[in-house]
PDB file of C-alpha atoms and ligand atoms in Angstrom:
ATOM      1  CA  MET A1308     132.480  59.991  31.049  1.00 82.00           C
ATOM      2  CA  SER A1309     129.290  59.936  29.720  1.00 95.00           C
ATOM      3  CA  ILE A1310     126.815  62.773  29.420  1.00 97.00           C
ATOM      4  CA  GLN A1311     124.165  60.957  31.179  1.00 97.00           C
ATOM      5  CA  GLU A1312     126.887  60.742  34.396  1.00 97.00           C
ATOM      6  CA  ASN A1313     128.008  64.345  33.673  1.00 98.00           C
ATOM      7  CA  LEU A1314     123.934  65.509  34.260  1.00 98.00           C
ATOM      8  CA  ARG A1315     123.740  63.723  37.184  1.00 98.00           C
ATOM      9  CA  LYS A1316     126.716  65.281  38.659  1.00 97.00           C
ATOM     10  CA  LEU A1317     125.889  68.359  37.888  1.00 98.00           C
ATOM     11  CA  LYS A1318     122.198  68.073  39.199  1.00 98.00           C
ATOM     12  CA  GLU A1319     123.531  67.245  42.568  1.00 98.00           C
ATOM     13  CA  SER A1320     126.022  69.919  42.441  1.00 98.00           C
ATOM     14  CA  PHE A1321     122.684  72.773  41.981  1.00 98.00           C
ATOM     15  CA  ILE A1322     122.759  74.666  44.704  1.00 97.00           C
ATOM     16  CA  ASN A1323     119.372  76.066  43.755  1.00 97.00           C
ATOM     17  CA  PRO A1324     117.399  72.255  42.513  1.00 97.00           C
ATOM     18  CA  ASP A1325     114.872  74.701  40.247  1.00 97.00           C
ATOM     19  CA  CYS A1326     117.624  76.369  38.631  1.00 98.00           C
ATOM     20  CA  LEU A1327     116.729  75.499  34.803  1.00 98.00           C
ATOM     21  CA  LEU A1328     119.952  73.800  33.117  1.00 98.00           C
ATOM     22  CA  ILE A1329     119.636  75.081  29.281  1.00 98.00           C
ATOM     23  CA  ALA A1330     122.616  72.540  27.879  1.00 98.00           C
ATOM     24  CA  VAL A1331     124.577  74.488  25.763  1.00 98.00           C
ATOM     25  CA  SER A1332     124.921  71.886  22.299  1.00 98.00           C
ATOM     26  CA  LYS A1333     127.232  74.429  20.004  1.00 98.00           C
ATOM     27  CA  THR A1334     129.456  72.408  18.491  1.00 96.00           C
ATOM     28  CA  LYS A1335     128.284  69.142  19.449  1.00 97.00           C
ATOM     29  CA  PRO A1336     126.712  66.254  16.897  1.00 97.00           C
ATOM     30  CA  VAL A1337     122.759  65.889  17.485  1.00 97.00           C
ATOM     31  CA  ALA A1338     124.144  62.376  18.952  1.00 97.00           C
ATOM     32  CA  ASP A1339     125.283  64.454  21.587  1.00 98.00           C
ATOM     33  CA  ILE A1340     121.724  65.949  22.551  1.00 98.00           C
ATOM     34  CA  LEU A1341     119.482  62.810  21.769  1.00 98.00           C
ATOM     35  CA  ALA A1342     122.140  61.469  24.683  1.00 98.00           C
ATOM     36  CA  ALA A1343     121.215  64.500  27.036  1.00 98.00           C
ATOM     37  CA  TYR A1344     117.512  64.482  25.740  1.00 98.00           C
ATOM     38  CA  GLU A1345     117.312  60.654  27.026  1.00 98.00           C
ATOM     39  CA  ALA A1346     118.302  61.769  29.933  1.00 98.00           C
ATOM     40  CA  GLY A1347     115.903  63.702  30.582  1.00 98.00           C
ATOM     41  CA  VAL A1348     117.280  67.245  29.161  1.00 98.00           C
ATOM     42  CA  ARG A1349     114.503  69.506  26.959  1.00 98.00           C
ATOM     43  CA  ASP A1350     116.251  72.753  26.775  1.00 98.00           C
ATOM     44  CA  PHE A1351     119.174  73.446  24.593  1.00 98.00           C
ATOM     45  CA  GLY A1352     121.375  76.628  23.600  1.00 98.00           C
ATOM     46  CA  GLU A1353     123.279  77.372  20.171  1.00 98.00           C
ATOM     47  CA  ASN A1354     124.762  80.433  19.388  1.00 97.00           C
ATOM     48  CA  LYS A1355     124.675  80.331  15.770  1.00 98.00           C
ATOM     49  CA  VAL A1356     121.163  80.582  13.907  1.00 98.00           C
ATOM     50  CA  GLN A1357     122.792  78.404  11.108  1.00 98.00           C
ATOM     51  CA  GLU A1358     123.589  75.581  13.744  1.00 98.00           C
ATOM     52  CA  MET A1359     120.324  75.545  15.379  1.00 98.00           C
ATOM     53  CA  THR A1360     118.192  75.626  12.254  1.00 98.00           C
ATOM     54  CA  GLU A1361     120.088  72.530  10.970  1.00 98.00           C
ATOM     55  CA  LYS A1362     119.950  70.660  14.130  1.00 98.00           C
ATOM     56  CA  GLN A1363     116.549  71.414  14.803  1.00 98.00           C
ATOM     57  CA  PRO A1364     114.392  70.109  12.357  1.00 96.00           C
ATOM     58  CA  GLY A1365     115.524  66.048  13.171  1.00 92.00           C
ATOM     59  CA  LEU A1366     115.317  66.394  16.916  1.00 98.00           C
ATOM     60  CA  PRO A1367     112.457  66.047  19.105  1.00 98.00           C
ATOM     61  CA  LEU A1368     109.296  68.744  18.718  1.00 97.00           C
ATOM     62  CA  ASP A1369     108.967  69.471  22.375  1.00 98.00           C
ATOM     63  CA  ILE A1370     112.868  70.279  22.628  1.00 98.00           C
ATOM     64  CA  ARG A1371     112.861  73.994  24.029  1.00 98.00           C
ATOM     65  CA  TRP A1372     115.518  76.054  21.917  1.00 98.00           C
ATOM     66  CA  HIS A1373     117.341  79.321  23.313  1.00 98.00           C
ATOM     67  CA  MET A1374     119.313  81.456  21.112  1.00 98.00           C
ATOM     68  CA  ILE A1375     122.211  82.669  23.665  1.00 98.00           C
ATOM     69  CA  GLY A1376     124.159  84.101  20.933  1.00 95.00           C
ATOM     70  CA  HIS A1377     124.261  87.623  19.501  1.00 93.00           C
ATOM     71  CA  LEU A1378     121.354  87.591  16.713  1.00 95.00           C
ATOM     72  CA  GLN A1379     121.859  89.497  13.434  1.00 96.00           C
ATOM     73  CA  ARG A1380     118.879  91.270  12.709  1.00 97.00           C
ATOM     74  CA  ASN A1381     118.851  89.254   8.721  1.00 97.00           C
ATOM     75  CA  LYS A1382     118.867  86.202  10.771  1.00 98.00           C
ATOM     76  CA  ILE A1383     115.535  86.409  13.260  1.00 98.00           C
ATOM     77  CA  LYS A1384     113.229  84.888  10.709  1.00 98.00           C
ATOM     78  CA  HIS A1385     115.316  81.825  10.589  1.00 98.00           C
ATOM     79  CA  ILE A1386     114.545  80.663  14.411  1.00 98.00           C
ATOM     80  CA  ALA A1387     111.447  83.155  14.861  1.00 98.00           C
ATOM     81  CA  PRO A1388     109.238  79.906  14.182  1.00 98.00           C
ATOM     82  CA  PHE A1389     110.323  77.757  16.923  1.00 98.00           C
ATOM     83  CA  VAL A1390     112.553  79.283  19.555  1.00 98.00           C
ATOM     84  CA  HIS A1391     111.647  79.239  22.549  1.00 98.00           C
ATOM     85  CA  LEU A1392     114.047  82.040  24.446  1.00 98.00           C
ATOM     86  CA  ILE A1393     116.010  84.618  22.838  1.00 98.00           C
ATOM     87  CA  HIS A1394     119.188  85.826  25.479  1.00 98.00           C
ATOM     88  CA  GLY A1395     120.933  88.269  24.030  1.00 95.00           C
ATOM     89  CA  VAL A1396     118.692  90.792  23.240  1.00 97.00           C
ATOM     90  CA  ASP A1397     120.568  94.357  23.616  1.00 95.00           C
ATOM     91  CA  SER A1398     119.208  96.755  21.171  1.00 94.00           C
ATOM     92  CA  ILE A1399     115.903  98.539  20.548  1.00 94.00           C
ATOM     93  CA  LYS A1400     116.763  98.129  16.963  1.00 95.00           C
ATOM     94  CA  LEU A1401     117.233  94.206  17.256  1.00 96.00           C
ATOM     95  CA  LEU A1402     113.784  94.023  19.714  1.00 96.00           C
ATOM     96  CA  HIS A1403     112.246  95.958  16.771  1.00 97.00           C
ATOM     97  CA  ALA A1404     113.362  93.158  13.917  1.00 98.00           C
ATOM     98  CA  VAL A1405     112.319  90.710  16.365  1.00 98.00           C
ATOM     99  CA  ASN A1406     109.147  91.961  16.694  1.00 98.00           C
ATOM    100  CA  LYS A1407     108.619  92.614  13.098  1.00 98.00           C
ATOM    101  CA  GLU A1408     109.094  88.823  13.018  1.00 98.00           C
ATOM    102  CA  GLY A1409     106.995  87.327  15.571  1.00 98.00           C
ATOM    103  CA  LYS A1410     104.080  89.523  13.948  1.00 98.00           C
ATOM    104  CA  LYS A1411     104.614  87.941  10.662  1.00 98.00           C
ATOM    105  CA  ILE A1412     104.377  84.770  12.315  1.00 98.00           C
ATOM    106  CA  ASN A1413     101.624  85.632  14.821  1.00 98.00           C
ATOM    107  CA  ARG A1414     104.105  84.537  17.187  1.00 98.00           C
ATOM    108  CA  ILE A1415     105.293  86.287  20.393  1.00 98.00           C
ATOM    109  CA  LEU A1416     108.736  85.960  20.929  1.00 98.00           C
ATOM    110  CA  ASN A1417     110.466  85.782  24.270  1.00 98.00           C
ATOM    111  CA  CYS A1418     113.283  87.511  25.184  1.00 98.00           C
ATOM    112  CA  LEU A1419     116.307  88.346  27.599  1.00 98.00           C
ATOM    113  CA  LEU A1420     118.149  91.483  27.623  1.00 97.00           C
ATOM    114  CA  GLN A1421     121.704  91.181  28.148  1.00 97.00           C
ATOM    115  CA  VAL A1422     123.484  93.277  30.249  1.00 97.00           C
ATOM    116  CA  HIS A1423     126.973  94.037  29.863  1.00 96.00           C
ATOM    117  CA  ILE A1424     128.389  92.994  33.493  1.00 94.00           C
ATOM    118  CA  ALA A1425     132.206  91.913  33.021  1.00 92.00           C
ATOM    119  CA  LYS A1426     135.124  93.874  33.229  1.00 86.00           C
ATOM    120  CA  GLU A1427     135.848  92.528  29.597  1.00 84.00           C
ATOM    121  CA  GLU A1428     135.459  94.954  26.568  1.00 81.00           C
ATOM    122  CA  SER A1429     132.618  93.720  24.572  1.00 77.00           C
ATOM    123  CA  LYS A1430     130.386  94.561  21.869  1.00 72.00           C
ATOM    124  CA  PHE A1431     127.317  92.686  23.125  1.00 86.00           C
ATOM    125  CA  GLY A1432     125.371  93.616  26.450  1.00 93.00           C
ATOM    126  CA  MET A1433     123.857  96.895  27.226  1.00 95.00           C
ATOM    127  CA  ASP A1434     125.093  99.134  30.391  1.00 94.00           C
ATOM    128  CA  GLU A1435     122.687  99.963  32.936  1.00 93.00           C
ATOM    129  CA  ARG A1436     122.144 103.147  31.512  1.00 93.00           C
ATOM    130  CA  GLU A1437     120.800 101.679  28.179  1.00 94.00           C
ATOM    131  CA  LEU A1438     118.786  99.072  29.756  1.00 95.00           C
ATOM    132  CA  LEU A1439     116.651 101.884  32.150  1.00 93.00           C
ATOM    133  CA  ALA A1440     116.582 103.955  28.334  1.00 93.00           C
ATOM    134  CA  THR A1441     115.682 101.051  26.580  1.00 93.00           C
ATOM    135  CA  ILE A1442     112.716 100.264  29.397  1.00 91.00           C
ATOM    136  CA  ASP A1443     111.669 104.115  29.440  1.00 90.00           C
ATOM    137  CA  SER A1444     111.390 104.179  25.498  1.00 91.00           C
ATOM    138  CA  ASP A1445     107.888 105.040  24.019  1.00 89.00           C
ATOM    139  CA  ALA A1446     109.226 102.381  21.286  1.00 88.00           C
ATOM    140  CA  LEU A1447     108.408  99.658  23.597  1.00 90.00           C
ATOM    141  CA  GLY A1448     104.981 100.469  23.717  1.00 89.00           C
ATOM    142  CA  THR A1449     104.462  99.352  19.825  1.00 93.00           C
ATOM    143  CA  LEU A1450     105.542  96.205  20.415  1.00 96.00           C
ATOM    144  CA  THR A1451     102.774  93.165  20.002  1.00 97.00           C
ATOM    145  CA  HIS A1452     104.897  90.235  19.310  1.00 98.00           C
ATOM    146  CA  VAL A1453     107.678  90.347  22.309  1.00 98.00           C
ATOM    147  CA  LYS A1454     107.609  89.711  25.696  1.00 98.00           C
ATOM    148  CA  ILE A1455     110.709  90.301  27.795  1.00 97.00           C
ATOM    149  CA  ILE A1456     111.074  88.326  30.725  1.00 98.00           C
ATOM    150  CA  GLY A1457     114.152  88.970  32.367  1.00 98.00           C
ATOM    151  CA  LEU A1458     117.889  89.775  31.519  1.00 98.00           C
ATOM    152  CA  MET A1459     120.992  87.647  31.000  1.00 98.00           C
ATOM    153  CA  GLY A1460     124.758  88.540  31.594  1.00 97.00           C
ATOM    154  CA  MET A1461     128.458  87.033  31.429  1.00 97.00           C
ATOM    155  CA  ALA A1462     130.555  87.317  34.279  1.00 96.00           C
ATOM    156  CA  THR A1463     134.265  88.287  33.827  1.00 95.00           C
ATOM    157  CA  ASN A1464     136.417  85.024  32.657  1.00 94.00           C
ATOM    158  CA  THR A1465     138.464  85.227  36.032  1.00 94.00           C
ATOM    159  CA  SER A1466     139.230  83.248  38.736  1.00 95.00           C
ATOM    160  CA  ASP A1467     138.514  85.494  41.293  1.00 96.00           C
ATOM    161  CA  GLU A1468     135.294  84.481  42.584  1.00 97.00           C
ATOM    162  CA  GLN A1469     134.609  87.769  44.563  1.00 97.00           C
ATOM    163  CA  VAL A1470     134.810  89.642  41.229  1.00 97.00           C
ATOM    164  CA  ILE A1471     132.227  87.017  39.801  1.00 97.00           C
ATOM    165  CA  ARG A1472     129.629  87.048  42.663  1.00 98.00           C
ATOM    166  CA  ARG A1473     129.951  91.110  42.554  1.00 98.00           C
ATOM    167  CA  GLU A1474     128.685  91.094  38.682  1.00 97.00           C
ATOM    168  CA  PHE A1475     126.170  88.479  39.217  1.00 98.00           C
ATOM    169  CA  ALA A1476     124.641  89.981  42.553  1.00 98.00           C
ATOM    170  CA  GLY A1477     125.224  93.025  40.457  1.00 97.00           C
ATOM    171  CA  LEU A1478     122.764  92.345  37.844  1.00 98.00           C
ATOM    172  CA  LYS A1479     119.929  90.767  40.339  1.00 98.00           C
ATOM    173  CA  THR A1480     119.809  93.704  42.062  1.00 97.00           C
ATOM    174  CA  LEU A1481     119.263  95.354  38.798  1.00 96.00           C
ATOM    175  CA  MET A1482     116.759  93.171  37.823  1.00 96.00           C
ATOM    176  CA  ASP A1483     115.344  93.769  41.675  1.00 96.00           C
ATOM    177  CA  ASN A1484     115.197  97.282  41.248  1.00 95.00           C
ATOM    178  CA  LEU A1485     113.391  97.163  38.043  1.00 94.00           C
ATOM    179  CA  LYS A1486     110.627  95.234  39.618  1.00 90.00           C
ATOM    180  CA  ASN A1487     109.976  98.400  41.830  1.00 90.00           C
ATOM    181  CA  ARG A1488     109.610 100.370  38.777  1.00 90.00           C
ATOM    182  CA  THR A1489     106.450 101.097  36.380  1.00 88.00           C
ATOM    183  CA  LEU A1490     107.130  98.925  33.379  1.00 90.00           C
ATOM    184  CA  PRO A1491     105.577  98.344  30.330  1.00 90.00           C
ATOM    185  CA  SER A1492     103.408  95.340  29.847  1.00 91.00           C
ATOM    186  CA  ILE A1493     105.645  93.390  27.563  1.00 95.00           C
ATOM    187  CA  PHE A1494     108.280  93.629  29.939  1.00 95.00           C
ATOM    188  CA  GLU A1495     107.583  91.447  32.842  1.00 95.00           C
ATOM    189  CA  PRO A1496     111.185  90.519  34.523  1.00 95.00           C
ATOM    190  CA  ASN A1497     111.656  86.859  36.518  1.00 96.00           C
ATOM    191  CA  GLU A1498     114.018  85.074  34.490  1.00 98.00           C
ATOM    192  CA  LEU A1499     118.099  85.595  35.631  1.00 98.00           C
ATOM    193  CA  SER A1500     119.592  83.689  32.613  1.00 98.00           C
ATOM    194  CA  MET A1501     123.480  83.817  34.283  1.00 98.00           C
ATOM    195  CA  GLY A1502     126.125  81.181  34.933  1.00 98.00           C
ATOM    196  CA  MET A1503     128.283  78.354  32.657  1.00 98.00           C
ATOM    197  CA  SER A1504     130.231  75.475  33.846  1.00 98.00           C
ATOM    198  CA  GLY A1505     132.678  77.643  35.413  1.00 97.00           C
ATOM    199  CA  ASP A1506     130.717  79.549  37.842  1.00 98.00           C
ATOM    200  CA  TYR A1507     126.923  78.308  37.650  1.00 98.00           C
ATOM    201  CA  LYS A1508     127.317  77.487  41.199  1.00 98.00           C
ATOM    202  CA  ILE A1509     127.870  81.526  42.289  1.00 98.00           C
ATOM    203  CA  ALA A1510     125.523  82.456  39.718  1.00 98.00           C
ATOM    204  CA  GLN A1511     122.811  80.092  41.796  1.00 98.00           C
ATOM    205  CA  GLU A1512     123.759  81.600  44.619  1.00 98.00           C
ATOM    206  CA  GLU A1513     123.132  85.190  43.622  1.00 98.00           C
ATOM    207  CA  GLY A1514     119.927  84.646  42.282  1.00 98.00           C
ATOM    208  CA  SER A1515     120.239  83.138  38.767  1.00 98.00           C
ATOM    209  CA  THR A1516     117.147  80.926  37.513  1.00 98.00           C
ATOM    210  CA  MET A1517     118.747  79.520  34.263  1.00 98.00           C
ATOM    211  CA  VAL A1518     121.987  78.088  33.498  1.00 98.00           C
ATOM    212  CA  ARG A1519     123.507  77.941  30.020  1.00 98.00           C
ATOM    213  CA  ILE A1520     126.027  75.070  30.810  1.00 98.00           C
ATOM    214  CA  GLY A1521     128.027  73.401  28.034  1.00 98.00           C
ATOM    215  CA  SER A1522     131.278  71.926  28.793  1.00 98.00           C
ATOM    216  CA  ALA A1523     130.814  70.171  31.897  1.00 98.00           C
ATOM    217  CA  LEU A1524     127.935  68.782  30.054  1.00 98.00           C
ATOM    218  CA  PHE A1525     129.317  67.604  26.604  1.00 98.00           C
ATOM    219  CA  GLY A1526     132.703  67.677  27.485  1.00 96.00           C
ATOM    220  CA  GLU A1527     134.998  69.998  26.119  1.00 94.00           C
ATOM    221  CA  ARG A1528     134.560  71.578  22.669  1.00 92.00           C
ATOM    222  CA  ASN A1529     136.826  71.256  19.753  1.00 84.00           C
ATOM    223  CA  TYR A1530     136.662  74.029  17.443  1.00 72.00           C
ATOM    224  CA  GLN A1531     138.822  72.724  14.611  1.00 58.00           C
ATOM    225  CA  LYS A1532     136.771  69.677  13.958  1.00 46.00           C
TER     226      LYS A1532
HETATM  227  C1  PLP B1059     129.280  78.711  24.559  1.00 87.94           C
HETATM  228  C2  PLP B1059     128.414  79.562  25.866  1.00 87.94           C
HETATM  229  C3  PLP B1059     128.094  79.160  26.968  1.00 87.94           C
HETATM  230  C4  PLP B1059     128.314  77.402  27.444  1.00 87.94           C
HETATM  231  O1  PLP B1059     129.693  77.466  28.045  1.00 87.94           O
HETATM  232  P1  PLP B1059     130.412  76.470  29.083  1.00 87.94           P
HETATM  233  O2  PLP B1059     131.493  77.175  29.178  1.00 87.94           O
HETATM  234  O3  PLP B1059     130.959  75.551  27.941  1.00 87.94           O
HETATM  235  O4  PLP B1059     129.351  75.613  30.002  1.00 87.94           O
HETATM  236  C5  PLP B1059     127.198  80.054  28.006  1.00 87.94           C
HETATM  237  N1  PLP B1059     126.850  80.887  27.303  1.00 87.94           N
HETATM  238  C6  PLP B1059     127.112  81.228  25.809  1.00 87.94           C
HETATM  239  C7  PLP B1059     126.732  82.977  26.215  1.00 87.94           C
HETATM  240  C8  PLP B1059     127.758  80.739  25.102  1.00 87.94           C
HETATM  241  O5  PLP B1059     128.040  81.080  24.486  1.00 87.94           O
END
């Protein structure tokens, strides 16, 4: 099926039509990005700095680039001039590094804090305690060139919908609870980045505001290339 046709089907199946579709174009050629762009998509996600910086220069300037993978501190500078939103920030250290790069080029960089909600072991994402410690940290007050606009999470890779739903609902509750706290001014949590090709409907039912969709739009990825 064509990208255009996949997009139409996806949009039709959205439980929340206002939820932002981020087209995850990792491993896919620029031609596929352009096909989705021509069909109306403006938000694209990549998980590697190098791949994003290779693709970005040849593509329309009104594309909003989302860094959805784990970001290494020494690579932030390569995407800082153009990135729209960094989804996977999971430490104060990384937040400081992002701030530093934003400051250098006088650009405020939008971030989401990644929360570890899945059962699977993963190095990435903060647990709830770390998240609260980050938010309450005095260090946040010194950040001038980052803005934290919400949370990101990935559910367990399972066919058990109950588990997925519970994890997404937990992230939504966490964000709602944050809104009732006194928050530093750089922290205005409104966005919930949750849901991928296999679980975006459940994510939307549980309050997702942006879904990151790759294979359901572009087809299966072939990592062998
Ligand atoms: C690859 C990736 C996606 C998209 O996965 P699909 O199952 O192909 O939709 C979403 N989020 C992250 C963080 C990814 O790395």
